[in-house]
Each structure stands twice: as structure tokens, then as C-alpha cells.
PDB file of C-alpha atoms in Angstrom:
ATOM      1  CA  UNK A   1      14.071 144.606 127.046  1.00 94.00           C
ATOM      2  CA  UNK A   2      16.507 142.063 125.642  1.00 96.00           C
ATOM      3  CA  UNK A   3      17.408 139.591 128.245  1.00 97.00           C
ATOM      4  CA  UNK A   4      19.835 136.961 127.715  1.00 98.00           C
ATOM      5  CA  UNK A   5      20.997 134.666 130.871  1.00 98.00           C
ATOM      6  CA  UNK A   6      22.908 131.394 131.147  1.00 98.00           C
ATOM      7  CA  UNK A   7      22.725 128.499 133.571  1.00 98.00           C
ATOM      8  CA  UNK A   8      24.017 124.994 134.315  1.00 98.00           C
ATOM      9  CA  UNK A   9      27.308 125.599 134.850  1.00 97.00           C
ATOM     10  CA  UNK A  10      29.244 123.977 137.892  1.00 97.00           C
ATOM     11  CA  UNK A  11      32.553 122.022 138.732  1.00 98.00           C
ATOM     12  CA  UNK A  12      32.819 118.648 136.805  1.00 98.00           C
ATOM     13  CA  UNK A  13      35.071 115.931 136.552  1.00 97.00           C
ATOM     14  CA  UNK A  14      37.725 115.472 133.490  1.00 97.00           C
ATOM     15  CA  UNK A  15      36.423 113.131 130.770  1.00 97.00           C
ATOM     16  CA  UNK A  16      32.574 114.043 131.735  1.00 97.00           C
ATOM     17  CA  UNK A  17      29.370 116.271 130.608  1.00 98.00           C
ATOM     18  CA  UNK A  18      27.426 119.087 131.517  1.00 98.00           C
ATOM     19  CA  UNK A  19      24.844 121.211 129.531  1.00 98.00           C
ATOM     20  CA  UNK A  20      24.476 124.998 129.305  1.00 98.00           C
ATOM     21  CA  UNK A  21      21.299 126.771 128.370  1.00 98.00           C
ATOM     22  CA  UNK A  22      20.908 130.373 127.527  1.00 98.00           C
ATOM     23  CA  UNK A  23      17.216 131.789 128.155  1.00 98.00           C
ATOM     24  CA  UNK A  24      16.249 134.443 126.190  1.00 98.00           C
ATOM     25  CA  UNK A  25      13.273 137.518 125.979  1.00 97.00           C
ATOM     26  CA  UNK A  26      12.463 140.366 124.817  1.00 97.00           C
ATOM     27  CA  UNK A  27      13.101 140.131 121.087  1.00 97.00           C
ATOM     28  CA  UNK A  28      11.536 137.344 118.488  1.00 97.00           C
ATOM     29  CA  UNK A  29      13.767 134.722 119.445  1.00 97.00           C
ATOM     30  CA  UNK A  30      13.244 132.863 115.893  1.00 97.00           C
ATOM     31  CA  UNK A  31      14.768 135.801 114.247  1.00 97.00           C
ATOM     32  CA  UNK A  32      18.321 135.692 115.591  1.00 97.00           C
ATOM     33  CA  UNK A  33      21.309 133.479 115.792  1.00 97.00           C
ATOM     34  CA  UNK A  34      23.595 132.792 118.646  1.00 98.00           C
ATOM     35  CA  UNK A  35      27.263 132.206 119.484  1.00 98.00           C
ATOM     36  CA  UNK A  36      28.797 130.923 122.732  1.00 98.00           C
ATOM     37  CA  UNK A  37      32.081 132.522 123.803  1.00 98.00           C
ATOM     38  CA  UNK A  38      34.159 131.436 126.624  1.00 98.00           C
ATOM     39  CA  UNK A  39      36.736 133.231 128.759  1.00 98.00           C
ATOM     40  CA  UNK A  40      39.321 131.291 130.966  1.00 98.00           C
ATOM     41  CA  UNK A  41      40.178 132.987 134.308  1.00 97.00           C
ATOM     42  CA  UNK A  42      42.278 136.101 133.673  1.00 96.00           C
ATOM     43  CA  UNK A  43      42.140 135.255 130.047  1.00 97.00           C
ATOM     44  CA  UNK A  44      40.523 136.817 126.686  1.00 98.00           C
ATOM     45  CA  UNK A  45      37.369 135.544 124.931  1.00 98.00           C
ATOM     46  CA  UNK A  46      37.130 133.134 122.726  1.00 98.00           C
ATOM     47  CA  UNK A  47      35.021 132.046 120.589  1.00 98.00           C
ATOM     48  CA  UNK A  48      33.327 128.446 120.397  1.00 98.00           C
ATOM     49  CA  UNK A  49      30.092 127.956 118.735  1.00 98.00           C
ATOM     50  CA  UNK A  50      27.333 129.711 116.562  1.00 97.00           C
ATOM     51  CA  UNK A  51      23.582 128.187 115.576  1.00 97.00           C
ATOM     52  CA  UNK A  52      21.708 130.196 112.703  1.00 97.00           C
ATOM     53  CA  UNK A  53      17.783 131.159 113.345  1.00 97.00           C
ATOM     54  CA  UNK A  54      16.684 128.435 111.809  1.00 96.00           C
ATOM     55  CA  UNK A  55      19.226 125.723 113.681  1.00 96.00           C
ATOM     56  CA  UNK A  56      20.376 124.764 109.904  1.00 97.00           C
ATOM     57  CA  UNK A  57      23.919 126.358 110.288  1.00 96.00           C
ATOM     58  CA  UNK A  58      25.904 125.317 113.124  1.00 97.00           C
ATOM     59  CA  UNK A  59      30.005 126.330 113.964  1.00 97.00           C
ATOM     60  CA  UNK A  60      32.210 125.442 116.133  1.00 97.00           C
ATOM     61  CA  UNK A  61      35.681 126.142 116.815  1.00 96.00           C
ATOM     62  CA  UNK A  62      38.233 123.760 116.422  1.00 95.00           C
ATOM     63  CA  UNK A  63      39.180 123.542 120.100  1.00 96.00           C
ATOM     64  CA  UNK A  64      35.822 122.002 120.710  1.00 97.00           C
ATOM     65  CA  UNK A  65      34.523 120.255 117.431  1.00 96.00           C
ATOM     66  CA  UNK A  66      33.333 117.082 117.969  1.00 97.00           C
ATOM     67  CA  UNK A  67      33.038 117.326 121.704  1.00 98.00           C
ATOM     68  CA  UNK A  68      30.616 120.007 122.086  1.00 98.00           C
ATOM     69  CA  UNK A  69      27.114 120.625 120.164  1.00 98.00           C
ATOM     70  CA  UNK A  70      24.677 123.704 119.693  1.00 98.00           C
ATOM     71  CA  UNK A  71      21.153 123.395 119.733  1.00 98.00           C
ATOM     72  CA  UNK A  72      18.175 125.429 120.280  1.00 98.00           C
ATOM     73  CA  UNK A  73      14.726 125.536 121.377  1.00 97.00           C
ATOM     74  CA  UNK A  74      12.405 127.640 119.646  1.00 96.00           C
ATOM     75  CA  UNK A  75       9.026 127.284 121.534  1.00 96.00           C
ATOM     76  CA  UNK A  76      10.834 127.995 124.563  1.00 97.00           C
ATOM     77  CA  UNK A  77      13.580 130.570 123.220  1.00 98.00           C
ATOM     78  CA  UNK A  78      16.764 128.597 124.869  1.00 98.00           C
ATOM     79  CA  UNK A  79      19.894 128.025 123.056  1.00 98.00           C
ATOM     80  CA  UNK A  80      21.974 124.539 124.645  1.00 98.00           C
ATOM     81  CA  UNK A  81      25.511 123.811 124.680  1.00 98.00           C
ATOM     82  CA  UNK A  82      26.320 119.854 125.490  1.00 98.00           C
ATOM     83  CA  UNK A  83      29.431 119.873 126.300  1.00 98.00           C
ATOM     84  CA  UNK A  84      30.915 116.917 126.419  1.00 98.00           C
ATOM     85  CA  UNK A  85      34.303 115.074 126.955  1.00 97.00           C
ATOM     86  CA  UNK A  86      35.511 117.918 129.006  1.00 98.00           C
ATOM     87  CA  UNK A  87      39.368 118.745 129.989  1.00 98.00           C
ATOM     88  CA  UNK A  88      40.658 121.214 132.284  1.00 97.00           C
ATOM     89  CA  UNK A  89      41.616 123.636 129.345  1.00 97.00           C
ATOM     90  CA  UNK A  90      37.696 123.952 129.123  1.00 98.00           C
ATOM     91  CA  UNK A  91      37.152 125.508 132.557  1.00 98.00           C
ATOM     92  CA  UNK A  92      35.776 128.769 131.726  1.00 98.00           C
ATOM     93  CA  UNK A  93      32.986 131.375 131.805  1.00 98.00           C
ATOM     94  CA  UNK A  94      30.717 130.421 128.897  1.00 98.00           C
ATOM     95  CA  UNK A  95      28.761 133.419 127.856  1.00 98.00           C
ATOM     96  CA  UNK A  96      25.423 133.372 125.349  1.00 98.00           C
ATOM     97  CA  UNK A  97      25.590 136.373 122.953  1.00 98.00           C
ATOM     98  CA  UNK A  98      22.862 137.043 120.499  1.00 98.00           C
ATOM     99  CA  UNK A  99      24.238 137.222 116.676  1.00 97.00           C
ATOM    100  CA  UNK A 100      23.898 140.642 114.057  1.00 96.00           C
ATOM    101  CA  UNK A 101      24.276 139.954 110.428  1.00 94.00           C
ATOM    102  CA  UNK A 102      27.156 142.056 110.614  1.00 94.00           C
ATOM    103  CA  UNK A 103      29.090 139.482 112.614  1.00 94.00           C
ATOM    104  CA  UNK A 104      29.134 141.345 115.908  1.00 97.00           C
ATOM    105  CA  UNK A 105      27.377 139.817 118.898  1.00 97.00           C
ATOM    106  CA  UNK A 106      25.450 142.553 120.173  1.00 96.00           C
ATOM    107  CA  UNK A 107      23.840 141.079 123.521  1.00 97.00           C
ATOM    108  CA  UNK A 108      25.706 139.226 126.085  1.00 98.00           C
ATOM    109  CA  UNK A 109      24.355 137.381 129.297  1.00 98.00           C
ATOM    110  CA  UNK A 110      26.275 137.025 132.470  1.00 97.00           C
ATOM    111  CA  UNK A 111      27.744 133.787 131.576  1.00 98.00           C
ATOM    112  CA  UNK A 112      27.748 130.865 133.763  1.00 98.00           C
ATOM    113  CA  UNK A 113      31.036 129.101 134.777  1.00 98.00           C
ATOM    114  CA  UNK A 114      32.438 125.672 133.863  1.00 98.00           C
ATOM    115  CA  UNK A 115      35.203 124.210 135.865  1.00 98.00           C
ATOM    116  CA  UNK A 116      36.817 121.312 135.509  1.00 98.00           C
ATOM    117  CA  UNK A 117      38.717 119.372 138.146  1.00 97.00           C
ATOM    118  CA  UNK A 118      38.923 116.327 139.540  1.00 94.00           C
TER     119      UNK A 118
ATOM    120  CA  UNK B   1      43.323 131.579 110.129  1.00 68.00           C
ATOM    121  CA  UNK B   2      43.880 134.728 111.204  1.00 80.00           C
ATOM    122  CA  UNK B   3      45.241 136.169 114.455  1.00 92.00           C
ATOM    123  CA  UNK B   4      44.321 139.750 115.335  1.00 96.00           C
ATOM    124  CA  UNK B   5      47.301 141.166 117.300  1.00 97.00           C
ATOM    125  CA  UNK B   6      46.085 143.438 120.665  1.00 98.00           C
ATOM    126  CA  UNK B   7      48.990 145.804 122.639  1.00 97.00           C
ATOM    127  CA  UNK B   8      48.389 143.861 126.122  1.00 97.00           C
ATOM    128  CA  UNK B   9      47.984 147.119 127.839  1.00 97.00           C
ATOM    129  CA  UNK B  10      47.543 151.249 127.428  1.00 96.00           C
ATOM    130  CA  UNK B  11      47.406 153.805 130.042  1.00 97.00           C
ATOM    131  CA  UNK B  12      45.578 157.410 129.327  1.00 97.00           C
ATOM    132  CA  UNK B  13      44.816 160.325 132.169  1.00 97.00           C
ATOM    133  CA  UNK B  14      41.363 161.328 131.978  1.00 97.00           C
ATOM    134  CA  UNK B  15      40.484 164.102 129.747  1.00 97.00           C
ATOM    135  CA  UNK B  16      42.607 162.733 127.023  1.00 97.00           C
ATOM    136  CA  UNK B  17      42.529 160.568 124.012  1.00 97.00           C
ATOM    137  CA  UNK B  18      43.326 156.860 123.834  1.00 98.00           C
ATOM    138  CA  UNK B  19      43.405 154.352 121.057  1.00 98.00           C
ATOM    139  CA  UNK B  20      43.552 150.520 120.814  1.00 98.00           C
ATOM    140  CA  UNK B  21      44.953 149.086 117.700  1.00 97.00           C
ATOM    141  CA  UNK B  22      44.192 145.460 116.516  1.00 97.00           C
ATOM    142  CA  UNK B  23      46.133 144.597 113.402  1.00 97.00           C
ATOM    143  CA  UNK B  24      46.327 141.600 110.930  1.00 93.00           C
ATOM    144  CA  UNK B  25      47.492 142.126 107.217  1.00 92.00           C
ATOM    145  CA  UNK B  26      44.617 143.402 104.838  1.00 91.00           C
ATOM    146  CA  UNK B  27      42.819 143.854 108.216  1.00 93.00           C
ATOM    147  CA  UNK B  28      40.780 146.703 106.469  1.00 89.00           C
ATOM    148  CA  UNK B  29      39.324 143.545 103.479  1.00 90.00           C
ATOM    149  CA  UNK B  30      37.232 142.315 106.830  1.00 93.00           C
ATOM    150  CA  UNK B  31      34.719 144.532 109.329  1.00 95.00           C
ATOM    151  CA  UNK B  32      35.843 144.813 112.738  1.00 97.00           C
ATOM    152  CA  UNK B  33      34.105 145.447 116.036  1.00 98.00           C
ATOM    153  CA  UNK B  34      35.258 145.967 119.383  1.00 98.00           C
ATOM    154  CA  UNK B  35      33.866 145.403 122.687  1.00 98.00           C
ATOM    155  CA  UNK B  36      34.487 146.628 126.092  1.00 98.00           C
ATOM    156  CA  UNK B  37      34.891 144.370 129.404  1.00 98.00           C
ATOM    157  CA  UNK B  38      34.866 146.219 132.554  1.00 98.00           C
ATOM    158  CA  UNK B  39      36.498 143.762 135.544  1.00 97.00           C
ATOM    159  CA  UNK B  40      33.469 141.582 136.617  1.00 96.00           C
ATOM    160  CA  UNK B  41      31.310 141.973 133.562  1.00 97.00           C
ATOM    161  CA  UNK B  42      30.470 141.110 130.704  1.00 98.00           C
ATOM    162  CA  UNK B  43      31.456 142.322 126.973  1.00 98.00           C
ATOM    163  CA  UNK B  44      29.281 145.175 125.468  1.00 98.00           C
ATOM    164  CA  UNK B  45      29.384 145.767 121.734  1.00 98.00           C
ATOM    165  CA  UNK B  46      30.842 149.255 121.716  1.00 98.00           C
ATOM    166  CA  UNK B  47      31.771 149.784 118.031  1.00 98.00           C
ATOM    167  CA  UNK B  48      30.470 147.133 115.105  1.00 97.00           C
ATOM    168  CA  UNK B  49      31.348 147.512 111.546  1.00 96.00           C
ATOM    169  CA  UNK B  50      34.397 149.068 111.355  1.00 97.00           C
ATOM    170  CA  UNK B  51      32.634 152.559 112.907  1.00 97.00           C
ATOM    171  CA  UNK B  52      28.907 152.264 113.746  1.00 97.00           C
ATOM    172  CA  UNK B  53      28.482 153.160 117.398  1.00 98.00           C
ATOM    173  CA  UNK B  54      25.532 150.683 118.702  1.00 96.00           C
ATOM    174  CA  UNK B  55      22.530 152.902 120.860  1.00 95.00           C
ATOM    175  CA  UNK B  56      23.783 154.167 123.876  1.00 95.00           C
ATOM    176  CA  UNK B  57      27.757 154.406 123.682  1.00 97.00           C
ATOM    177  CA  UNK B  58      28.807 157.524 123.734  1.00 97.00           C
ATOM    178  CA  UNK B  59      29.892 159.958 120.646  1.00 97.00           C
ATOM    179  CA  UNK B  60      33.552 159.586 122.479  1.00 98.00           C
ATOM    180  CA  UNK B  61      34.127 156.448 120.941  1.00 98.00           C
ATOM    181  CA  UNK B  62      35.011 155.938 117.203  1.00 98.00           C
ATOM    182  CA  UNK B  63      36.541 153.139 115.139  1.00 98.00           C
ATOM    183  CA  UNK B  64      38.287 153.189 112.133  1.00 97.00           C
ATOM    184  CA  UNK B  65      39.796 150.096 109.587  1.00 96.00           C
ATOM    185  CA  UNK B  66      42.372 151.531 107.036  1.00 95.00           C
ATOM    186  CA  UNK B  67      44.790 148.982 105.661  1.00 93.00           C
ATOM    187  CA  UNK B  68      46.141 146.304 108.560  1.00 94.00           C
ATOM    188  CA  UNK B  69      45.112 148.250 111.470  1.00 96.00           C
ATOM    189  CA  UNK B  70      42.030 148.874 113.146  1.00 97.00           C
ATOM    190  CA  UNK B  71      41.602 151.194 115.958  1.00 98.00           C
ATOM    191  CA  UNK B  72      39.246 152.605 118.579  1.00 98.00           C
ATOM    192  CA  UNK B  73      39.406 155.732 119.346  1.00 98.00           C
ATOM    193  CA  UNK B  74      38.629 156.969 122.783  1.00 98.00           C
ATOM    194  CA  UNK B  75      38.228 160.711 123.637  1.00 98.00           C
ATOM    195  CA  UNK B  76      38.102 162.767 126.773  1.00 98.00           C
ATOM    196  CA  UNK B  77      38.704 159.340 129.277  1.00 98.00           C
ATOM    197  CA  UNK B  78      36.565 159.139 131.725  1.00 97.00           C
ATOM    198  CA  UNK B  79      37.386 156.805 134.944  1.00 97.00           C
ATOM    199  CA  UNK B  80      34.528 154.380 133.853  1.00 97.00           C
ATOM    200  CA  UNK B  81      36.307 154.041 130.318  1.00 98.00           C
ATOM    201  CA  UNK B  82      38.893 151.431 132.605  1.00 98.00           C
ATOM    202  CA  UNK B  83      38.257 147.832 131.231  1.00 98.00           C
ATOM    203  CA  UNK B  84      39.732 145.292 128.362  1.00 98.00           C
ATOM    204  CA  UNK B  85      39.056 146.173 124.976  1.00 98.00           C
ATOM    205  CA  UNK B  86      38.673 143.475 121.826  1.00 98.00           C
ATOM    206  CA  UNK B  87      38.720 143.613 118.393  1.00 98.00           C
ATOM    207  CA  UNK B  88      36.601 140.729 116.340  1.00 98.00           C
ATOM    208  CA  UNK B  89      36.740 139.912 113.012  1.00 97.00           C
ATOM    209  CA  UNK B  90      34.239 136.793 111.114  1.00 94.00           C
ATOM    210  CA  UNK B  91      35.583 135.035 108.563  1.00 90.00           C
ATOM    211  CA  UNK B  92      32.534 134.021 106.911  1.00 86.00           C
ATOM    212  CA  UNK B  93      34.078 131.794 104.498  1.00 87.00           C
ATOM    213  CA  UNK B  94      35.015 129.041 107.378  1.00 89.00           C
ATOM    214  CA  UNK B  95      32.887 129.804 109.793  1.00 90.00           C
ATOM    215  CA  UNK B  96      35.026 131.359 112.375  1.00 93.00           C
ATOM    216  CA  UNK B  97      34.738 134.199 113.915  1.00 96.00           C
ATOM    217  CA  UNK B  98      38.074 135.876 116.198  1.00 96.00           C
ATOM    218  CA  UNK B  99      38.485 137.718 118.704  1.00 98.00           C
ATOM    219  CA  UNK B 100      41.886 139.863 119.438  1.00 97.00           C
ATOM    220  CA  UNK B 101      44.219 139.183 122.669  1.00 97.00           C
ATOM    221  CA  UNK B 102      42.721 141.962 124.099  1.00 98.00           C
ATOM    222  CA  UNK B 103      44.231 145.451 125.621  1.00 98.00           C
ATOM    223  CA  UNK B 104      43.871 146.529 129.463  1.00 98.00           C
ATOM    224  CA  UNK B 105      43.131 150.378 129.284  1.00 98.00           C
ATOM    225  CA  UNK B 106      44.002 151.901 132.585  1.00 98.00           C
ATOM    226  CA  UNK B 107      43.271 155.133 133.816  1.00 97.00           C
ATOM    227  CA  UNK B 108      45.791 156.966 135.577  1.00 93.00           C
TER     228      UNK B 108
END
């Protein structure tokens, strides 16, 4: 079945970096695109980044262009976040989500949580 | 941009209808999907293109885009139907894609 799960979250200092990865199975990983969405405590979701299949296409939103950057790794089906430069406004559940050509986002890990503190 | 404007919160007894409304003017010129959070979890795709109901959510839930308001229908509430509901709209032509506020369905 689909699987989808994030790591390397954790609590980080202001000004420094940390890098997510989203593991994937189940489906043919080369076929699909991804998005990260975040959600602040007791907040909505919003959206941050999106990679195509082929890693030619890449998003982000403008709270986080030019700090953070999408990659992916096809041989071992992982899509990365670097985030980088981080502020307290990024502390936040950051959740992997698989993309439909639709625009939905039709599978969703766990996410993995960011905080940022010093 | 665009911002797509959620009612914070909605209450419904079980056994009867609810509906969420996201709106944004020409809302119905886009395709909009929702997705529901129970508290602790995370989002499931429960309506995506305006009205297509994914594998697995029920025939109780329906969408529908007309003009500059979407909605999701919910009929006969059930207890497990309690959770935050968003609409999400992508604007292809930057790149972007939204999500709504978000509205807090209880269940009286």
C-alpha cells in the first residue's frame, strides 16, 4: 500500500538548518510529484513546496523562497526539504503529500515537527 | 493571489446535514478539493475536483463549485465526521497552490 513517512525533524536554533526527508513505497515513485505542507500549532496548513516527477519543476511559496529547497531521490524514492535560515515563524509540522494532476495531494504522511527556539 | 475564505467553525447533531463553504470570486473558474483533519492526524483527500469522492469516503460526502462558493456537503453526521475541513485551490499559472483557513465541524 502507499506509504509515505517523514523524518528529521527536531528543535533547532534561529538562523540554522535542518533537513527533512519523506520515504516513500508502494507506488512507482518516478511517476509522481510531491508537495510539502506545514501546519503551525493550532494553525491551518499551508503550503510550501512542490518537485515534479522528473525534479525539473520545483515551487515554493513565498514565505520560504530562497531559504528552503526541494529535492528528490529517485533510486531510493525520498523527497528532501533543506531548510535553511530558519525563524521561529517556521516551527511547524511539515507533512510530505504525494501530488495528482488534478492539483489535490492525495497521500499524506504523519509529518515530522520543526521547532525553532533558542 | 488568492485567499479562499473558511467560516472558522460549524456545529451539526448527528443524523443531519452539514456544509462547509470556501469562497473567493470566480471560485467556480478553478477546481477545488477539500480535505478532512481529525485532531491528531493528518489531512485525507476527501473530495478532489470540485466533486469526485477519492476510494473509500463515503457516498455522504459531496462537493459542489457554482460561481464564488464551493461547498462540501455532509449528510447524516456521524460522531467520527468531527475534525477541520479545507478547501484548496492551484493556481497553475504561478505555481501556488492554497489552502482555505479552515472550518472546525463539531458534533453536538
Amino acid at each position: 500500500q502507499v506509504q509515505v513517512v517523514e523524518s528529521g525533524g527536531g528543535v533547532v536554533q534561529p538562523g540554522r538548518s535542518l533537513r527533512l526527508s519523506c520515504a516513500t513505497s508502494g507506488f512507482t515513485f518516478t511517476a509522481y510529484s510531491f508537495h510539502w505542507v506545514r501546519q503551525a500549532p493550532g494553525k491551518g496548513l499551508e503550503w510550501v513546496s512542490f518537485i515534479s516527477s522528473d525534479a525539473t519543476v520545483k515551487y515554493y511559496s513565498d514565505s520560504v523562497n530562497g531559504r528552503f529547497s526541494i529535492s528528490r531521490d529517485s533510486p531510493r524514492k525520498i523527497v528532501y526539504l533543506q531548510l535553511n535560515g530558519l525563524r521561529a515563524d517556521d516551527t511547524a509540522l511539515y507533512y510530505c503529500a504525494r501530488h495528482r494532476d488534478d492539483g489535490s495531494l492525495d497521500y499524506w504522511g504523519q509529518g515530522t515537527l520543526v521547532t525553532v527556539s533558542s | 493571489s488568492f485567499v479562499l475564505t473558511q467560516p472558522p467553525s460549524l456545529s451539526a447533531t448527528p443524523g443531519t446535514t452539514a456544509s462547509v463553504s470556501c469562497w473567493e470570486n470566480m471560485l467556480s473558474t478553478r477546481t477545488v478539493h477539500w480535505y478532512q483533519q481529525r485532531a491528531g492526524q493528518a489531512p485525507i483527500l476527501v473530495i478532489n475536483s470540485d466533486t469526485d469522492r477519492p476510494s473509500g469516503i463515503p457516498e455522504r460526502f459531496s462537493g459542489l463549485n457554482y460561481e464564488n462558493l464551493a461547498t462540501l456537503t455532509i449528510t447524516r453526521v456521524e460522531a467520527g465526521d468531527e475534525a477541520d475541513y479545507y478547501c484548496q485551490v492551484w493556481d497553475m499559472s504561478r505555481g501556488l497552490w492554497v489552502f482555505g483557513g479552515g472550518t472546525k465541524l463539531t458534533v453536538l
